[in-house]
């Protein structure tokens, strides 16, 4: 019996299968069902005593349901004598509430980490947390991966000429520069002058993008407001083809409709969140797999 076992909860079974395949392993047995009142139940069909258990679960929509599923799986592994438990969370939901900007608000990024620890997780492996502040708020042993190698190699293969990597805000410029280096491209960043937290007064760009192909890089596409406004401005300023890439395709609310109408040639996201349904609705949506990056991290963490 191997010392390491990888199991999955229900939110992102496809990435878990890919991770297991990459590790030349089979997923361990873990089943879920509901009590008549819809409380969640799970049961391992594996001997866990003395083993390092990796539990894969993205806490994407429905975040509450998926988080609870992960917590009960961790608790079941702990109660079954697992030696070590690592929660593999390709998309860490609730991360964007990382500080109290107004009195009376929660800090959910930190709360989720506390819950994971309390359930019995020893560590987590996750990807592209929204900011340094989020990283700090999540006080649990963590391996923080970046989708950059997978996304950059997707675009490298496309050999796009006259490319400019565009950061949708100044904070994203560091990341944009990484891509620019890998793709031999220029960089630019968008500046927003805000009227209020929700209203943008004006947008401007740090350099001339007239006649260039543009690739906007972001960590998350949620409502797609940021990306669509940025793309519209780039088009107005004479950009040729506009591409968009983000690690997490949350695609909430009317995001799909907005992206359909936007002057964007391709929207590239990873499989940290399942995209099968969205792909059917949005033809220009392309998926890059980050399973290999998780596979390598699991190997490092389990020492083989
Ligand atoms: C903001 O700082 C983030 O990097 C994303 O730009 C933001 O979360 C995207 O949200 P939305 O798609 O709703 O504009």
XYZ file of C-alpha atoms and ligand atoms in Angstrom:
318
model
C 0.000 0.000 0.000
C 1.428 3.395 -1.053
C 2.105 5.971 1.659
C 0.350 8.629 -0.367
C -3.302 8.648 -1.404
C -5.070 11.227 -3.583
C -8.828 11.587 -3.349
C -11.276 14.137 -4.663
C -14.413 15.831 -3.450
C -17.034 16.679 -6.075
C -16.400 20.223 -7.363
C -13.520 19.567 -9.767
C -13.248 15.844 -10.420
C -11.662 16.373 -13.845
C -8.577 18.157 -12.528
C -8.234 15.511 -9.797
C -8.313 12.742 -12.421
C -5.676 14.575 -14.463
C -3.482 15.074 -11.404
C -3.757 11.361 -10.544
C -2.980 10.368 -14.144
C 0.083 12.587 -14.152
C 1.200 10.879 -10.932
C 0.552 7.451 -12.458
C -1.815 6.774 -9.583
C -5.501 5.942 -9.213
C -7.772 8.213 -7.234
C -8.527 6.758 -3.809
C -12.104 5.944 -2.857
C -14.154 8.710 -1.278
C -17.917 8.848 -1.734
C -20.467 11.505 -0.863
C -24.178 11.513 -0.289
C -26.830 13.634 1.397
C -28.942 13.019 4.458
C -32.685 13.583 3.924
C -32.272 17.137 5.277
C -29.453 17.790 2.740
C -26.617 17.721 5.225
C -23.512 16.276 3.554
C -22.080 12.840 4.345
C -18.830 11.298 3.133
C -17.014 8.005 3.558
C -13.515 6.889 2.628
C -13.286 3.439 1.072
C -9.551 3.338 1.787
C -7.339 2.434 4.684
C -5.897 5.854 5.696
C -4.018 5.045 8.851
C -0.419 6.318 8.670
C -0.828 7.677 5.109
C -0.438 11.163 3.626
C -3.862 12.064 2.223
C -4.241 14.702 -0.508
C -7.831 15.911 -0.899
C -8.600 17.828 -4.102
C -11.416 20.374 -4.015
C -11.928 23.803 -5.598
C -14.086 25.940 -3.355
C -15.756 27.554 -6.332
C -19.501 28.137 -6.788
C -21.457 26.908 -4.798
C -18.685 27.958 -2.410
C -20.466 27.120 0.855
C -21.407 23.616 -0.287
C -17.944 22.899 -1.705
C -16.142 24.243 1.336
C -18.257 22.115 3.684
C -17.621 19.023 1.542
C -13.887 19.631 1.850
C -14.098 20.201 5.611
C -15.996 16.974 6.282
C -13.586 15.006 4.057
C -10.628 16.422 6.024
C -12.389 15.566 9.289
C -13.102 12.015 8.099
C -9.451 11.547 7.071
C -8.268 12.870 10.447
C -10.673 10.607 12.338
C -9.438 7.654 10.263
C -5.839 8.066 11.403
C -4.257 9.822 8.376
C -0.652 10.758 9.169
C -0.778 13.994 7.222
C -3.551 15.788 5.331
C -3.028 18.249 2.497
C -5.978 20.082 0.986
C -5.319 20.657 -2.720
C -7.438 23.709 -3.527
C -6.922 24.774 -7.173
C -9.339 27.694 -6.643
C -9.519 29.050 -3.073
C -12.945 30.652 -2.760
C -13.694 33.502 -0.343
C -10.102 34.733 -0.829
C -10.990 38.212 -2.024
C -12.328 39.303 1.371
C -8.839 39.632 2.811
C -9.238 42.636 5.133
C -11.842 44.692 6.902
C -12.333 47.693 4.649
C -15.355 48.820 6.680
C -16.169 48.034 10.316
C -18.481 45.072 10.700
C -17.104 43.103 7.745
C -15.621 39.567 7.907
C -12.153 38.497 6.726
C -13.203 35.336 4.961
C -9.789 34.491 3.446
C -8.479 34.041 7.007
C -11.665 32.365 8.258
C -11.462 29.621 5.612
C -7.836 28.899 6.605
C -8.890 28.635 10.266
C -11.677 26.208 9.315
C -9.304 24.047 7.258
C -6.863 23.900 10.173
C -9.595 23.178 12.708
C -10.918 20.334 10.536
C -7.445 18.793 10.560
C -5.566 19.981 7.441
C -1.782 20.180 7.948
C -1.162 22.134 4.758
C -2.743 23.374 1.561
C -1.632 23.604 -2.068
C -3.341 26.373 -3.964
C -2.847 28.637 -6.973
C -2.668 32.349 -7.812
C -4.125 33.936 -4.722
C -5.449 37.354 -5.535
C -2.820 39.449 -3.715
C -0.023 39.516 -1.125
C -2.638 40.530 1.452
C -4.618 37.348 0.762
C -1.456 35.267 1.054
C -0.762 36.837 4.436
C -4.335 36.373 5.649
C -4.257 32.615 4.939
C -2.336 31.470 7.997
C -1.813 27.807 7.205
C 1.254 26.001 5.784
C 0.863 26.516 2.084
C 2.399 25.915 -1.292
C 1.366 28.767 -3.541
C 1.561 27.841 -7.226
C 1.391 30.092 -10.271
C -0.377 29.278 -13.521
C 2.129 31.423 -15.408
C 4.261 28.542 -16.871
C 1.175 26.809 -18.328
C -0.460 29.973 -19.716
C 2.800 31.404 -21.079
C 3.585 28.202 -22.964
C 0.073 28.215 -24.494
C 0.716 31.686 -25.916
C 4.313 30.917 -26.879
C 3.003 28.185 -29.188
C 0.762 30.747 -30.908
C 3.767 32.845 -31.992
C 1.796 36.112 -31.931
C 3.766 38.983 -33.459
C 3.807 42.587 -32.249
C 2.482 41.565 -28.881
C 1.934 43.804 -25.890
C 1.075 42.311 -22.491
C -1.445 44.548 -20.771
C -1.915 44.665 -17.001
C -5.509 45.701 -16.194
C -4.155 47.713 -13.242
C -0.764 48.841 -11.991
C -0.697 46.065 -9.344
C -0.779 43.434 -12.088
C 2.270 44.895 -13.864
C 4.809 42.642 -12.136
C 2.994 39.565 -13.409
C 2.585 41.108 -16.873
C 6.355 41.655 -17.035
C 6.946 37.934 -16.378
C 4.774 37.080 -19.390
C 6.425 39.788 -21.490
C 9.836 38.283 -20.799
C 8.698 34.766 -21.721
C 6.904 35.922 -24.881
C 9.340 38.612 -26.040
C 6.602 41.247 -25.772
C 6.196 44.825 -24.568
C 4.165 45.730 -21.493
C 1.582 48.379 -20.700
C -0.760 48.963 -17.798
C -4.199 50.479 -17.538
C -4.864 53.215 -15.034
C -8.325 53.822 -13.706
C -9.402 57.078 -12.173
C -12.206 56.192 -9.781
C -15.221 58.296 -8.826
C -16.133 55.771 -6.129
C -15.482 52.112 -5.272
C -17.908 51.019 -7.991
C -17.689 53.853 -10.564
C -14.750 54.450 -12.903
C -14.372 58.013 -14.159
C -11.683 57.524 -16.799
C -9.239 54.934 -18.037
C -5.852 55.533 -19.642
C -2.949 53.359 -20.759
C 0.743 53.763 -19.982
C 1.993 53.353 -23.592
C 0.897 53.432 -27.206
C -0.728 50.147 -28.293
C -1.943 51.315 -31.717
C -1.474 48.470 -34.238
C -0.321 45.968 -31.598
C -1.848 42.646 -30.624
C -2.680 42.781 -26.926
C -2.833 40.110 -24.246
C -4.567 41.220 -21.043
C -3.415 39.190 -18.044
C -5.440 38.965 -14.822
C -5.771 36.515 -11.939
C -9.568 36.222 -11.928
C -12.394 36.908 -14.344
C -15.475 37.200 -12.167
C -18.179 39.454 -13.652
C -15.789 40.199 -16.562
C -16.304 43.938 -16.021
C -12.567 44.630 -15.679
C -11.606 42.632 -18.768
C -14.417 43.890 -21.024
C -13.838 47.561 -20.140
C -10.113 47.104 -20.724
C -10.652 45.378 -24.078
C -13.066 48.083 -25.245
C -10.503 50.765 -24.424
C -7.669 48.913 -26.185
C -9.830 48.521 -29.294
C -10.656 52.234 -29.264
C -6.949 53.013 -29.101
C -6.240 50.909 -32.200
C -5.257 47.469 -30.854
C -5.344 44.671 -33.446
C -6.300 41.304 -31.928
C -7.077 41.243 -28.220
C -6.496 38.116 -26.130
C -7.311 37.661 -22.466
C -5.813 35.203 -19.979
C -6.652 34.617 -16.334
C -5.979 31.768 -13.937
C -9.469 31.489 -12.472
C -12.543 31.650 -14.697
C -15.174 32.391 -12.072
C -17.453 33.788 -14.804
C -20.237 34.951 -12.511
C -23.492 36.741 -13.362
C -23.566 38.001 -16.951
C -19.844 37.375 -17.590
C -20.402 34.994 -20.507
C -22.779 37.378 -22.324
C -20.373 40.288 -21.771
C -17.376 38.322 -23.044
C -19.350 37.198 -26.104
C -19.959 40.802 -27.122
C -16.507 42.154 -26.198
C -13.857 42.763 -28.890
C -11.809 39.801 -27.654
C -10.463 37.041 -29.903
C -9.760 34.442 -27.203
C -10.444 34.153 -23.485
C -8.003 31.733 -21.883
C -8.565 30.377 -18.376
C -7.241 27.328 -16.550
C -9.048 24.303 -15.159
C -8.834 25.428 -11.512
C -12.620 25.750 -11.935
C -14.537 23.340 -14.226
C -15.384 25.046 -17.531
C -17.235 22.423 -19.575
C -20.601 24.227 -19.486
C -19.059 27.657 -20.064
C -17.094 26.314 -23.025
C -20.303 25.240 -24.713
C -21.737 28.736 -24.272
C -18.630 30.708 -25.230
C -16.749 29.401 -28.239
C -13.782 31.753 -27.751
C -13.150 30.288 -24.276
C -9.988 28.135 -24.232
C -8.840 26.011 -21.314
C -5.239 25.476 -20.258
C -4.573 22.659 -17.803
C -2.554 23.313 -14.662
C -2.813 19.692 -13.440
C 0.905 19.043 -14.048
C 1.846 21.933 -11.763
C -0.272 20.429 -8.962
C 1.155 16.986 -9.670
C 4.715 18.316 -9.245
C 3.748 20.100 -6.022
C 2.197 16.914 -4.583
C 5.354 14.989 -5.462
C 7.488 17.630 -3.719
C 5.232 17.638 -0.669
C 5.190 13.872 -0.323
C 8.898 13.557 -0.986
C 8.711 11.600 -4.249
C -8.850 42.735 -9.247
O -7.977 43.252 -8.581
C -8.697 41.373 -9.823
O -7.380 41.147 -10.225
C -9.643 41.151 -11.003
O -9.370 42.161 -11.951
C -11.075 41.248 -10.586
O -11.339 40.402 -9.496
C -11.955 40.851 -11.740
O -13.285 41.018 -11.365
P -14.406 41.286 -12.460
O -14.254 40.229 -13.519
O -15.680 41.170 -11.693
O -14.187 42.643 -13.021
